[in-house]
Each structure stands twice: as structure tokens, then as C-alpha cells.
Amino acid sequence: MDQDGALPVQVPSAVRAALLAPLVDHHCRGVRRDELDRARFETLITAAGTPAPPGTTHFDTPLGTAIRRWCAPVLGLDPHAPPAVYLARRAELGPAEANGRLLRAAGVVAFLVDGGPDGGRDGELLTAAEMGRLGGAAADEVVRLEPIEEDLAKEGPTAVGYPRALAERLADRASRAVALKSVAACRHGLDLDPARPGRGTVIAAAGRRLARPGEPLTDPVLLRHLLWTAVDVARERGLPLQVHTGYADPHADLTRSDPALLTGFLRALRPTGVPAILLHCHPFHRQAAYLAGVLPHVYVDVGLGPARAATGSAAILGELLELAPYHKLMFSSGCHGAAETSHLGALCFRRGLARVLAARLGEGEWSTADAARVAHMLGSGNARRVYRL
Amino acid sequence: MDQDGALPVQVPSAVRAALLAPLVDHHCRGVRRDELDRARFETLITAAGTPAPPGTTHFDTPLGTAIRRWCAPVLGLDPHAPPAVYLARRAELGPAEANGRLLRAAGVVAFLVDGGPDGGRDGELLTAAEMGRLGGAAADEVVRLEPIEEDLAKEGPTAVGYPRALAERLADRASRAVALKSVAACRHGLDLDPARPGRGTVIAAAGRRLARPGEPLTDPVLLRHLLWTAVDVARERGLPLQVHTGYADPHADLTRSDPALLTGFLRALRPTGVPAILLHCHPFHRQAAYLAGVLPHVYVDVGLGPARAATGSAAILGELLELAPYHKLMFSSGCHGAAETSHLGALCFRRGLARVLAARLGEGEWSTADAARVAHMLGSGNARRVYRL
Amino acid sequence: MDQDGALPVQVPSAVRAALLAPLVDHHCRGVRRDELDRARFETLITAAGTPAPPGTTHFDTPLGTAIRRWCAPVLGLDPHAPPAVYLARRAELGPAEANGRLLRAAGVVAFLVDGGPDGGRDGELLTAAEMGRLGGAAADEVVRLEPIEEDLAKEGPTAVGYPRALAERLADRASRAVALKSVAACRHGLDLDPARPGRGTVIAAAGRRLARPGEPLTDPVLLRHLLWTAVDVARERGLPLQVHTGYADPHADLTRSDPALLTGFLRALRPTGVPAILLHCHPFHRQAAYLAGVLPHVYVDVGLGPARAATGSAAILGELLELAPYHKLMFSSGCHGAAETSHLGALCFRRGLARVLAARLGEGEWSTADAARVAHMLGSGNARRVYRL
């Protein structure tokens, strides 16, 4: 990371060093390996999944402005380059060079990469190993739960054999992972009965589900069963469980994505000792911060929130720091598709946290040592501890 | 709008000009045409609909303080005039002069006026045309849906004839309007089944409803039917659909006013091409901003929020700008009854946005051209496009 | 309260005086009378009720940092003292001296003390009278409702005699109190039917409840009955009703603690004239501020929120002041167990409010007189009026 102008405020040098130190990005997706034309690029920088309405552009968002401001210089352009100029330069450099520059600019020491719906097999996105190589960082795999079940369903197990087959499959995939991740919020919502469903209930639900094996997993009983099977595996292997919460894409329902809906499940999870990490959380990050404050095994990040909000990142991080213990907050970029979201995830986290810490330092409320230590904890220390990196 | 001291921060002249440029107020109510004594005036500046408790005053609110600060000079008084002095001066000028000064001070180029529960027939409030004349602006009519149904119900159609009669009535009223508006949030809540109800279901519900024709429309089936009938009309005529969300008055229930409850309806609306504009939204404006970000036909404003919050407007607008695309945000005053709310709606929007833009400019995150362009889009450009003004 | 460096910003002397004037702490708990070792102290400064995870400390929270910054000097240490040094000094002074210094540093003129689950009989916490004596302030008792019912249930009344026995017991306890308080949010949730339950329903529920008299009161019918019985008593004696809302401890469910869930109950309460005070409210304080704005008998505070958030208190108070009338906001520390939470409740309220007022003064939006008057209202005036102190 370029050290000049990177932070928006003056902070003592120890705090500056802590803020600019390498980050552990404990949750990201791969970035696209191919060249991106404007239509494709625009689709990658929005959660809408659709082109902007006629006469408008997805560059007209806080994230889009941040790309023009902060990523343009990484590609050798002046800040605030127009979208067309930016994309022309990106094409000129080619995807490998552009991706490499942006990933390295993020200043990340380790990427924990969710392979996504198909575990990265379609080949469009860089694998974890490639993310690490291109970004000059270590890389590990986060295994997404639901696609494993969906693959299994297509193979046609019997309903009676489903629980065991699922457990074995999860255990196998987990053997190469540093964490498991649930996107139940996007399949059904987090308003799930927290209790582990009984074997008979699961087999009955599996019977119905296996009659339409090509469909996504949306059955609440089977989603719960998957979660609890994952808990068994996570406990066995000492892995944390990531759970997507808060905003996602137009298919998810925000009223069913509040992490507070997980309260019962998180309470039930506690005796297992499996850490739970609430991902993204916005606009429910205060609720998530509360849960991280009262439940010893619960952690929180705000994922792509800072990059999406850009200058607004300080407000989001400030709200997290109303309640969350410093040892429970982690950085992730939540990046996906466009390498810009990796760079900006890191940059906007650092800039937002710099503002939050500067406010505490300026009025003498925190010592320099406190601020530097907390910046290290959030940026990498907590993730190293929880993920045993 | 007075150009001196209007903005709370220094911004480049292009940004200043954009912030002070005439606004399109895409959603307001008329203001009272009569002289207002203190009791009446106090009732108009609160959503409570009741006098302040003994020994207190509704002037002791952020809005009340803003009236004394910003409206007093428009009436020729010093800033911070006491309430009694303010109201005496208002009476001295007379309602036409006071209303005219305040509406013109808003610096609005076009008012889109919701005629309210009775379409303005009681004569207490200025009509759209009068608002325009007094405020030196163009004016158009927004047609509120529920009163149309309530008028129809009183006329005693048959249940079988109800759907067609309603459709005809809506089409007729829409012919003079620039938008349709639903207040289903205040009648039932936004927790409505998103699907268009079947004809048989509607006729059955109409049969029950027509047995008590003088009552407000609160039946969820008929509210949904009304919405979908409005969608037909809006599609036919190229009109957008405004939907009230967030806080309202003591009769509405905040737990049923979250715009995220509309997610299913908004998804179902998308293929029709009818734009939906989420009004007010506070304290769920982050949810609304998310919806505007992921659904191409959804827009958002914060209505009276900035005027009610006064200095707090920057925080609200800042939160909107965490997620909302610039081409999806619009200004409205949400004014009602007291012309002060028109002036302050515009003023607090401009001042809050000035602070938000200044924060982005000051740290070099946005260019001057970006800030000026976004100020224009929010202030008038987006509304001109969506309402085809 | 020490006048030097107490406020984070320059404000006119009248505002400074108003901010530093004695506060009425209208809702607090007693503080522990015994010496606190590190494990015990850590448990008192978190809502988790558990030790921090291995390798971490509850001092690593905004509250913990504030203790080291602001309470250390009260005990004669330098700001930012390490936890071990802080606790050694605290032990050296002894609990009476440490408690006295911290309570007096709060600058409180009256403590309204909730005796807690057992009305303070276990003797661990200082009584209201002791809080007053040690803190150099007046003190009054707030009576918590649920423990009264739980005591009664253990005495084995008949189900038929239960309503009358409860009413008599409440009336008796209320005779020594300045307010009644419900923690229904922590026993069931605020999603209660707002209507007063019928006598038959209550007796039936009491029959079931009296079969397990040693259990906490969680039955929704009996919680409603208790609330409405309390309303009768409160009306009779002219007492306000405090209701816990928002975050609490790991046993409460945040999705059922939103004060907006009380809307129906608050509407039904209005004709009785009994004031309702929404306690804590975070992260739903905007919802609470709205209710305080539209219902004439509803008041709001943010309790321990400012102390927990420390530097973040300004954002919370700023959000309250988006909507809440000045005559509806009150200060409480929500302190409990550690006297530090009393001092910091007061300090962070004052500092946060100072920032909020300075923002309004600096841009000329409020007059000095306005700011000073509002600071007095929030700090003590409103509580004096509502509690008839």
C-alpha cells in the first residue's frame, strides 16, 4: 500500500503503521480472471446483478466514485478518471496485470477465499491459490456449505443415507479449509428454528428435497440440518463458522437477514465452542456488535460495507465500535469479481478506522498505544487467533 | 433562497451553485391557507397530532428550533426569535404573505403535490396550482390512491362491479397526475402479500368492505388490489408509484412500516417497468437505500426527515449515501400544513447534503465535478427524469 | 465533576455550566459494596455475564478504555492506566472510598435506583439510600415489577386470589417508590398483546404459573396482567412506568426488544395519563425517539448507551435528537455493579451532548440560550417534572 495520502487524517506514527500493516482478509471471493468489458464490469460493482437503468451507470455510486478515485492511480491514471478512461486503461494492462496491481495494493497478507456457489469450478474466478499468488499473500479456502449439499443432492443418495453422506462430504471438504460458511440468509432467511432437527424429520425433508435435486437448498429443516452438521465438523476440526447476514442481492430478503434472528442458534452453538463470525451485517451491524459483545464465541465484520460506503465507512465502523469488544471485530473485504473491491475493501476499512481512531485520539480519550493495538487486532490479530493462521 | 450563510460549510463555487440551484420537490402536501393561531401552528409542526404536554411546546424540537432560526429571517425577524414573537409576526404578515415568502425561500422550481385524504377538496390546504403560484414554481398533482377507493365505496357499487369501477376511477384521476401514491403503510402496514389477488378474492373482500362504506380502507386484500390496479394505470400512463414508508403519525405502526417489507412487491413490480419511489423511510432509510441499490426501478427519498432532524440531516443523508446510487436519490420536502416545512425541507436538505459533499471533497475522495453533478441529480435531475418533467 | 477537560469541545460558558450542572440519574442500579477482584470486575463491565475468551479482556471494549481514561484519574492515577494498575489502586483505596469517589465524580444530584431482581435484599449492591449517601445526592427507589410477582408466586396464593394479592402487593411496594419498572423485554419480549387480559384468562394463567412458583415470570398473559396492574397503581399514585427496551443481556432477544413493539400498549396506555419512559433503547433509539415525538406521554433515554459507546455517545445522542422533542429526553446512567458505570454514564452523556450542541452552535443553528436550556432539560429538568422530584 502506498504510504502517501493513504489515510485521511493525521495520526501518530505507531497508529499509522498499525493501520497500514498487512491485513488478513478473512472473507473474500475470487476475482474474475478474464478481461471485463464495461457491461460486465458494471454488473460486478453492484449487488443488483443487472445493468443500470438507461441513462445511468453503476459508476454513480459511492463504490464507483471510489474506484475512479483510488483504483485509477493504481493503474497509472490520475484520480477521478472517467469510467471509459478507467476501463480502457484496465483493458490495456490486461486482467492479470490489473488484478495483480489491485490485489497487491490491498496490502493483504492472507486471503481466506470462499469458492462460491460451485467452489470455483467454473473457472471464471481466480482460485484461492491464484489470489494468493497474484496478491503476494498466503491464501486459504473457506468452504461454502450449501453448494456441497446441492452437489450431493444431484448424486441421488437415498433419503435415509442423506444425513451420513452429507456429514462425510462436509468432513471431506472441510479437511482443506480454514472455515465453513453458510449463506442460509440468501436461501431461506435467518428466521430458522435454532434447534438441531431430529433424524426422522431430516430424512422426511430429504425425501421431498431429493425429488427435485437440481434446485437450490431452501428447505428450512435441511438448512438447519446442514448448519448443525457443519457445527459437528467445525468442532471436530477446530474451524469457525461464518454466517452471511445483512444485505446481499435482490433475491435475499432484508427482513429475514438481521443477525439478531440468529440469537437462538448462537446460544445453542455456544457449548460446542465453535466460533461464529457474522459477515457483512449492514444495516444491522449494531445488532451484530451487540451479539459479539454478549456471546463469547461470536465475532463480527462488516465485509464489503466500508468499500460500498467509501467515505461513509467511518460511520459504519464507528457504530460497530459503540458496542463490540476490540477482540471480536475483524477485517474482511467481502470482495467479489472485480479486484477493485479487494483494494477498496482494504483501503476504506483503513481510512474509516483511521477516522474513528483519530476522533478518539484527538480528544485524549484513547492513548496512542491503545489505538495502535486495536488497529492491529482488527486488521489481523483477531483473525490470526480465530483462524489459527 | 438567500445565498449568504445558506450553507454550513465552504464548498467550491460549482458545488455551491448546484446545491443552491432550484429543486424539484417531488412529494409535498399543500400548506394551510388560513391564519394559524399558536395551538393550530403547534399541531402542524409535529407528527403527534396533539398539543404538547402541559408546560411544554412543540417548538422544543429540532424542527421548532429550525423554524425560529431559519424561518424568522424570512419573515423579517432576527434568527432565534421566540415562538410568540414569531407567530405574532406571522399573523401580522397574514397567511398569504407568510406562505409566499416561505415557499419562495424554499427555492423550488416544481412542486408535486399530494392532495391528501380528500384530494384537497376541504379547501384548508393550498391546491397544487396555488402552491405553484405562491411559490413561483410549476406544480403538478400526485394522486393518493386510498381516498379514491374510499370515495368509490361510498357511492355503493356492487361487489362484482367494484374492480372495474375502481380501475376506471383510478384511470380518470391519473389522467391529471404525475404520480400515484399509496399510504398502505398507514392503513394496514407494508406486511402485505405481494401477489396480485385473484378476482374472486377481491370481489369477496369488496362485498365485506362495501357493507361499511364510510370506513377507511384497511383490508389487506383490497389494499393489494388497489396497489396492483394502480400499477396497471401507472404502466399505461408512464407514471411512477410513490409509497409511504417509515415513520408517519401515531396511528401507524413502525414495526410494519419498514420499506424492506415491500421487497416481494417490488420484485413483482419490476417486470411492469413502473418506477417505485420509497418516501420518507426514516428510520429505515438504510434499508430503502439498499433496495434502491439492488432493484433497477426503485428510488428513495427521506422526505421530511432532514427538516425534522435539522442539523441531524447530514447524518441521515450520509447514511443514504452509504449504499444508494446517485441516480436513485431524490429530494422531497414532505411538507404539510405549515409553509415552514417547505422552506426547511429544502434548506435542511441543502445544508445536510453540503456537509456530506464537503466531507467527500475535503479529503480528495470526490472531485468538484462529481460533487456538483451529484447535487444536481439529487436536487432535480433524477426527478425530472423519473417524472418526465 | 472536575471542570477541567471535562468537555471535549469549546462551548459558551452558559452551555458549559448547563452541561456540568448536577444531573438527575432517573434510572440506575446499585453498585457493589465489596472489593472486586479482576474476574469479578471484568464480569461487571460487560453485558455478557461471562469472562472474556482466553487471551482477551473485557477491558478491550469502549467502556473498558473509558474506565482506564476517565476513572483512573478519579482514583489518583494517570489516564490510560493499565487494567492491573487500575484494579490494584482500586483495591488499595477500598470499595467504600473508590465507590464514593466515582459516584461523587458523576455529579449527580439524585439517584433513582432500581433495586433489581430481589429488590436489593441480597445485600451485594448498595441500596438507594447508600447510593445517595456515598454519592452526595438524594436517592429514591424504582420498584421493579417482575420480582414482586415472583415473590408472591412463591407464597402460594390461590389462582383466584392472585389478581387481588398482586394488586395489593404492588400498591404496597409502590408506596415507597418514585417509579415502577418492567423488564418484560427480558422475560418474554415486547411482542405482547397490548390489551389488558380478562380476569378469567388471568386466573387460568395464574393456575398454570402457580404450579411452578420458583420460576421467573415469562407467561405473556401474566406479564400483561402485571403491566396493567402496575398501570392502575401508577395512575393512583401519580407514578411513571419505566420499560426496559433494546439490548440487555444474552438471555434477551434483540428481535423482541424493539420499543416499537410497544406501540399498541403505549396507545392503550395514553388515556390513563401514566407517563411511560423507554429505557436504553439502543440500537432502536431512533424508533424510541419517534414514539416520544408522537405520543404525549412517552419519554426516552439511552441509559448505559453513552457509557458503553464512550466516544460514540455523540452519534447516539445525535440520532435521538433527530426526532425527539427536548422535553421528552432524559439522562440515566443505567449503571450497575461497578461505580465506574455511574461516573461514565454521566461523563459520556455530558461529553456526547456537548459535541451535539457544539455542532448546532458552531453553525449558528441554535442560540446559546437554546443550547443551555436544552442541556438543563435533558440533564435534570425533564426528570424533575416527570418524577415530581
XYZ file of N, CA, C and O in Angstrom, chain B residues 132-217:
344
model
N -47.939 26.346 -6.552
C -47.057 26.805 -7.611
C -47.081 28.321 -7.745
O -46.043 28.963 -7.819
N -48.293 28.889 -7.749
C -48.421 30.331 -7.922
C -47.725 31.084 -6.799
O -46.925 31.988 -7.033
N -47.996 30.657 -5.570
C -47.426 31.357 -4.419
C -45.916 31.133 -4.317
O -45.183 32.015 -3.876
N -45.489 29.944 -4.712
C -44.071 29.625 -4.578
C -43.249 29.958 -5.806
O -42.052 29.689 -5.829
N -43.888 30.531 -6.816
C -43.142 30.893 -8.026
C -42.590 29.670 -8.730
O -41.447 29.670 -9.197
N -43.391 28.644 -8.810
C -42.891 27.374 -9.345
C -43.975 26.703 -10.174
O -45.155 27.055 -10.080
N -43.554 25.727 -10.965
C -44.533 24.850 -11.601
C -45.140 23.948 -10.527
O -44.598 23.812 -9.439
N -46.270 23.357 -10.841
C -46.903 22.474 -9.865
C -47.664 21.388 -10.594
O -48.278 21.637 -11.630
N -47.600 20.202 -10.042
C -48.351 19.080 -10.594
C -48.958 18.290 -9.453
O -48.575 18.451 -8.290
N -49.877 17.420 -9.848
C -50.642 16.705 -8.843
C -50.170 15.259 -8.711
O -49.946 14.573 -9.707
N -50.008 14.836 -7.468
C -49.800 13.429 -7.147
C -51.126 12.918 -6.601
O -51.714 13.551 -5.719
N -51.601 11.813 -7.112
C -52.908 11.313 -6.694
C -52.751 10.210 -5.664
O -52.066 9.204 -5.909
N -53.350 10.422 -4.529
C -53.301 9.436 -3.460
C -54.368 8.374 -3.727
O -55.532 8.689 -4.010
N -53.986 7.129 -3.612
C -54.854 6.035 -4.037
C -56.025 5.783 -3.096
O -57.169 5.636 -3.525
N -55.742 5.670 -1.806
C -56.753 5.166 -0.883
C -58.012 6.034 -0.859
O -59.130 5.498 -0.809
N -57.900 7.360 -0.869
C -59.131 8.164 -0.870
C -60.008 7.922 -2.089
O -61.236 8.065 -2.005
N -59.388 7.586 -3.207
C -60.188 7.312 -4.402
C -61.065 6.094 -4.159
O -62.261 6.079 -4.480
N -60.487 5.076 -3.574
C -61.267 3.876 -3.255
C -62.345 4.220 -2.254
O -63.478 3.735 -2.340
N -62.011 5.063 -1.280
C -62.969 5.372 -0.219
C -64.148 6.197 -0.759
O -65.286 6.008 -0.335
N -63.854 7.073 -1.694
C -64.947 7.795 -2.355
C -65.835 6.814 -3.116
O -67.068 6.883 -3.044
N -65.192 5.925 -3.849
C -65.951 4.960 -4.635
C -66.831 4.098 -3.729
O -68.005 3.864 -4.036
N -66.267 3.641 -2.615
C -67.019 2.750 -1.720
C -68.296 3.429 -1.247
O -69.349 2.794 -1.115
N -68.200 4.735 -1.010
C -69.380 5.469 -0.523
C -70.478 5.554 -1.581
O -71.652 5.772 -1.253
N -70.077 5.410 -2.832
C -71.071 5.514 -3.903
C -71.862 4.231 -4.102
O -72.795 4.193 -4.912
N -71.441 3.176 -3.404
C -72.230 1.948 -3.402
C -72.227 1.145 -4.682
O -73.283 0.737 -5.172
N -71.050 0.877 -5.245
C -71.025 -0.029 -6.391
C -71.363 -1.443 -5.921
O -71.316 -1.718 -4.718
N -71.657 -2.332 -6.831
C -71.778 -3.735 -6.434
C -70.376 -4.297 -6.254
O -69.401 -3.764 -6.799
N -70.312 -5.376 -5.482
C -69.010 -6.019 -5.290
C -68.457 -6.505 -6.622
O -67.264 -6.380 -6.903
N -69.329 -7.043 -7.454
C -68.882 -7.549 -8.755
C -68.396 -6.404 -9.642
O -67.447 -6.553 -10.415
N -69.024 -5.254 -9.507
C -68.631 -4.130 -10.333
C -67.472 -3.331 -9.768
O -66.933 -2.434 -10.437
N -67.079 -3.663 -8.537
C -66.053 -2.890 -7.826
C -64.713 -2.838 -8.565
O -64.156 -1.746 -8.746
N -64.181 -3.987 -9.015
C -62.861 -3.904 -9.652
C -62.855 -2.981 -10.869
O -61.947 -2.151 -11.020
N -63.866 -3.105 -11.704
C -63.869 -2.277 -12.909
C -64.103 -0.807 -12.580
O -63.439 0.081 -13.141
N -65.028 -0.570 -11.644
C -65.287 0.819 -11.259
C -64.026 1.464 -10.678
O -63.714 2.625 -10.960
N -63.298 0.698 -9.889
C -62.075 1.230 -9.292
C -61.036 1.533 -10.366
O -60.396 2.601 -10.351
N -60.896 0.602 -11.278
C -59.913 0.804 -12.347
C -60.261 2.053 -13.165
O -59.386 2.856 -13.509
N -61.533 2.228 -13.457
C -61.932 3.398 -14.241
C -61.689 4.691 -13.465
O -61.227 5.690 -14.012
N -62.031 4.645 -12.178
C -61.854 5.840 -11.373
C -60.370 6.221 -11.279
O -60.000 7.388 -11.409
N -59.553 5.205 -11.047
C -58.105 5.477 -10.963
C -57.583 6.039 -12.286
O -56.814 7.005 -12.294
N -58.018 5.429 -13.365
C -57.531 5.897 -14.673
C -57.943 7.336 -14.903
O -57.162 8.158 -15.409
N -59.156 7.651 -14.499
C -59.643 9.017 -14.680
C -58.813 10.004 -13.860
O -58.364 11.028 -14.371
N -58.614 9.684 -12.591
C -57.846 10.600 -11.736
C -56.392 10.695 -12.194
O -55.766 11.744 -12.106
N -55.859 9.573 -12.643
C -54.454 9.567 -13.060
C -54.215 10.430 -14.281
O -53.085 10.865 -14.544
N -55.270 10.716 -15.026
C -55.075 11.474 -16.257
C -54.599 12.890 -15.984
O -54.076 13.552 -16.867
N -54.758 13.359 -14.769
C -54.300 14.721 -14.436
C -53.075 14.698 -13.521
O -52.722 15.720 -12.934
N -52.455 13.526 -13.344
C -51.419 13.389 -12.310
C -50.059 13.084 -12.907
O -49.944 12.586 -14.032
N -49.030 13.377 -12.114
C -47.674 12.978 -12.499
C -47.207 11.753 -11.728
O -46.129 11.214 -12.016
N -47.980 11.344 -10.728
C -47.611 10.142 -9.977
C -48.817 9.676 -9.178
O -49.745 10.439 -8.899
N -48.775 8.397 -8.811
C -49.759 7.834 -7.885
C -49.039 7.557 -6.566
O -47.836 7.329 -6.546
N -49.807 7.573 -5.486
C -49.168 7.404 -4.173
C -50.011 6.524 -3.272
O -51.223 6.716 -3.155
N -49.341 5.580 -2.606
C -50.015 4.699 -1.663
C -49.620 5.025 -0.233
O -48.444 5.249 0.067
N -50.624 5.046 0.643
C -50.349 5.155 2.082
C -50.788 3.865 2.788
O -51.216 3.888 3.937
N -50.615 2.737 2.101
C -50.979 1.445 2.700
C -50.267 1.239 4.047
O -50.805 0.587 4.940
N -49.085 1.812 4.195
C -48.349 1.672 5.466
C -49.159 2.206 6.636
O -49.070 1.695 7.752
N -49.945 3.253 6.390
C -50.720 3.885 7.466
C -52.097 3.246 7.619
O -52.811 3.547 8.575
N -52.498 2.417 6.688
C -53.821 1.809 6.760
C -53.758 0.382 7.291
O -54.659 -0.100 7.941
N -52.704 -0.300 6.958
C -52.584 -1.704 7.350
C -51.171 -2.020 7.791
O -50.943 -2.720 8.775
N -50.201 -1.477 7.073
C -48.808 -1.870 7.215
C -48.330 -2.401 5.883
O -49.139 -2.740 5.012
N -47.015 -2.469 5.748
C -46.440 -2.907 4.477
C -46.262 -4.420 4.428
O -45.771 -4.954 3.428
N -46.692 -5.097 5.481
C -46.599 -6.557 5.509
C -47.789 -7.148 4.756
O -48.619 -7.849 5.325
N -47.834 -6.836 3.468
C -48.903 -7.315 2.592
C -48.364 -8.447 1.729
O -47.213 -8.399 1.294
N -49.196 -9.420 1.463
C -48.856 -10.430 0.462
C -48.535 -9.696 -0.836
O -49.330 -8.877 -1.303
N -47.375 -9.935 -1.419
C -47.023 -9.139 -2.595
C -47.822 -9.474 -3.854
O -47.872 -8.663 -4.774
N -48.456 -10.639 -3.884
C -49.079 -11.066 -5.139
C -50.373 -10.303 -5.406
O -51.094 -9.913 -4.494
N -50.674 -10.125 -6.674
C -51.944 -9.541 -7.075
C -53.051 -10.519 -6.687
O -52.991 -11.700 -7.025
N -54.051 -10.064 -5.948
C -55.095 -11.002 -5.532
C -56.006 -11.364 -6.706
O -56.212 -10.558 -7.615
N -56.549 -12.567 -6.658
C -57.437 -13.028 -7.730
C -58.778 -12.296 -7.701
O -59.193 -11.750 -6.666
N -59.458 -12.328 -8.844
C -60.703 -11.573 -8.977
C -61.758 -12.023 -7.966
O -62.434 -11.201 -7.347
N -61.847 -13.321 -7.768
C -62.847 -13.824 -6.823
C -62.564 -13.348 -5.405
O -63.478 -12.934 -4.672
N -61.319 -13.392 -5.031
C -60.925 -12.941 -3.697
C -61.260 -11.462 -3.517
O -61.727 -11.033 -2.453
N -60.990 -10.692 -4.550
C -61.252 -9.253 -4.477
C -62.753 -8.997 -4.335
O -63.186 -8.186 -3.498
N -63.534 -9.700 -5.124
C -64.983 -9.461 -5.068
C -65.541 -9.844 -3.701
O -66.369 -9.134 -3.125
N -65.037 -10.954 -3.157
C -65.481 -11.351 -1.817
C -65.113 -10.291 -0.782
O -65.928 -9.900 0.059
N -63.885 -9.807 -0.864
C -63.452 -8.780 0.086
C -64.234 -7.485 -0.128
O -64.594 -6.786 0.830
N -64.508 -7.163 -1.380
C -65.280 -5.958 -1.681
C -66.682 -6.069 -1.088
O -67.224 -5.080 -0.568
N -67.249 -7.276 -1.151
C -68.575 -7.474 -0.565
C -68.564 -7.120 0.924
O -69.459 -6.410 1.413
N -67.567 -7.578 1.629
C -67.465 -7.254 3.058
C -67.219 -5.759 3.257
O -67.798 -5.127 4.115
N -66.324 -5.217 2.452
C -65.928 -3.820 2.621
C -67.102 -2.882 2.327
O -67.286 -1.861 3.007
N -67.918 -3.217 1.330
C -68.997 -2.312 0.926
C -70.141 -2.301 1.935
O -71.022 -1.443 1.864
N -70.089 -3.220 2.892
C -71.068 -3.178 3.983
C -70.766 -2.056 4.977
O -71.615 -1.709 5.793
N -69.556 -1.524 4.949
C -69.213 -0.395 5.836
C -68.460 0.649 5.017
O -67.260 0.909 5.229
N -69.176 1.264 4.104
C -68.542 2.106 3.088
C -67.889 3.371 3.653
O -67.018 3.948 3.007
N -68.296 3.807 4.835
C -67.733 5.061 5.344
C -66.389 4.895 6.021
O -65.768 5.881 6.419
N -65.930 3.670 6.144
C -64.682 3.442 6.881
C -63.459 3.544 5.987
O -63.541 3.345 4.778
N -62.319 3.843 6.599
C -61.085 3.863 5.802
C -60.789 2.471 5.248
O -61.231 1.463 5.810
N -60.054 2.438 4.197
C -59.690 1.167 3.574
C -58.522 0.551 4.337
O -57.400 1.063 4.278
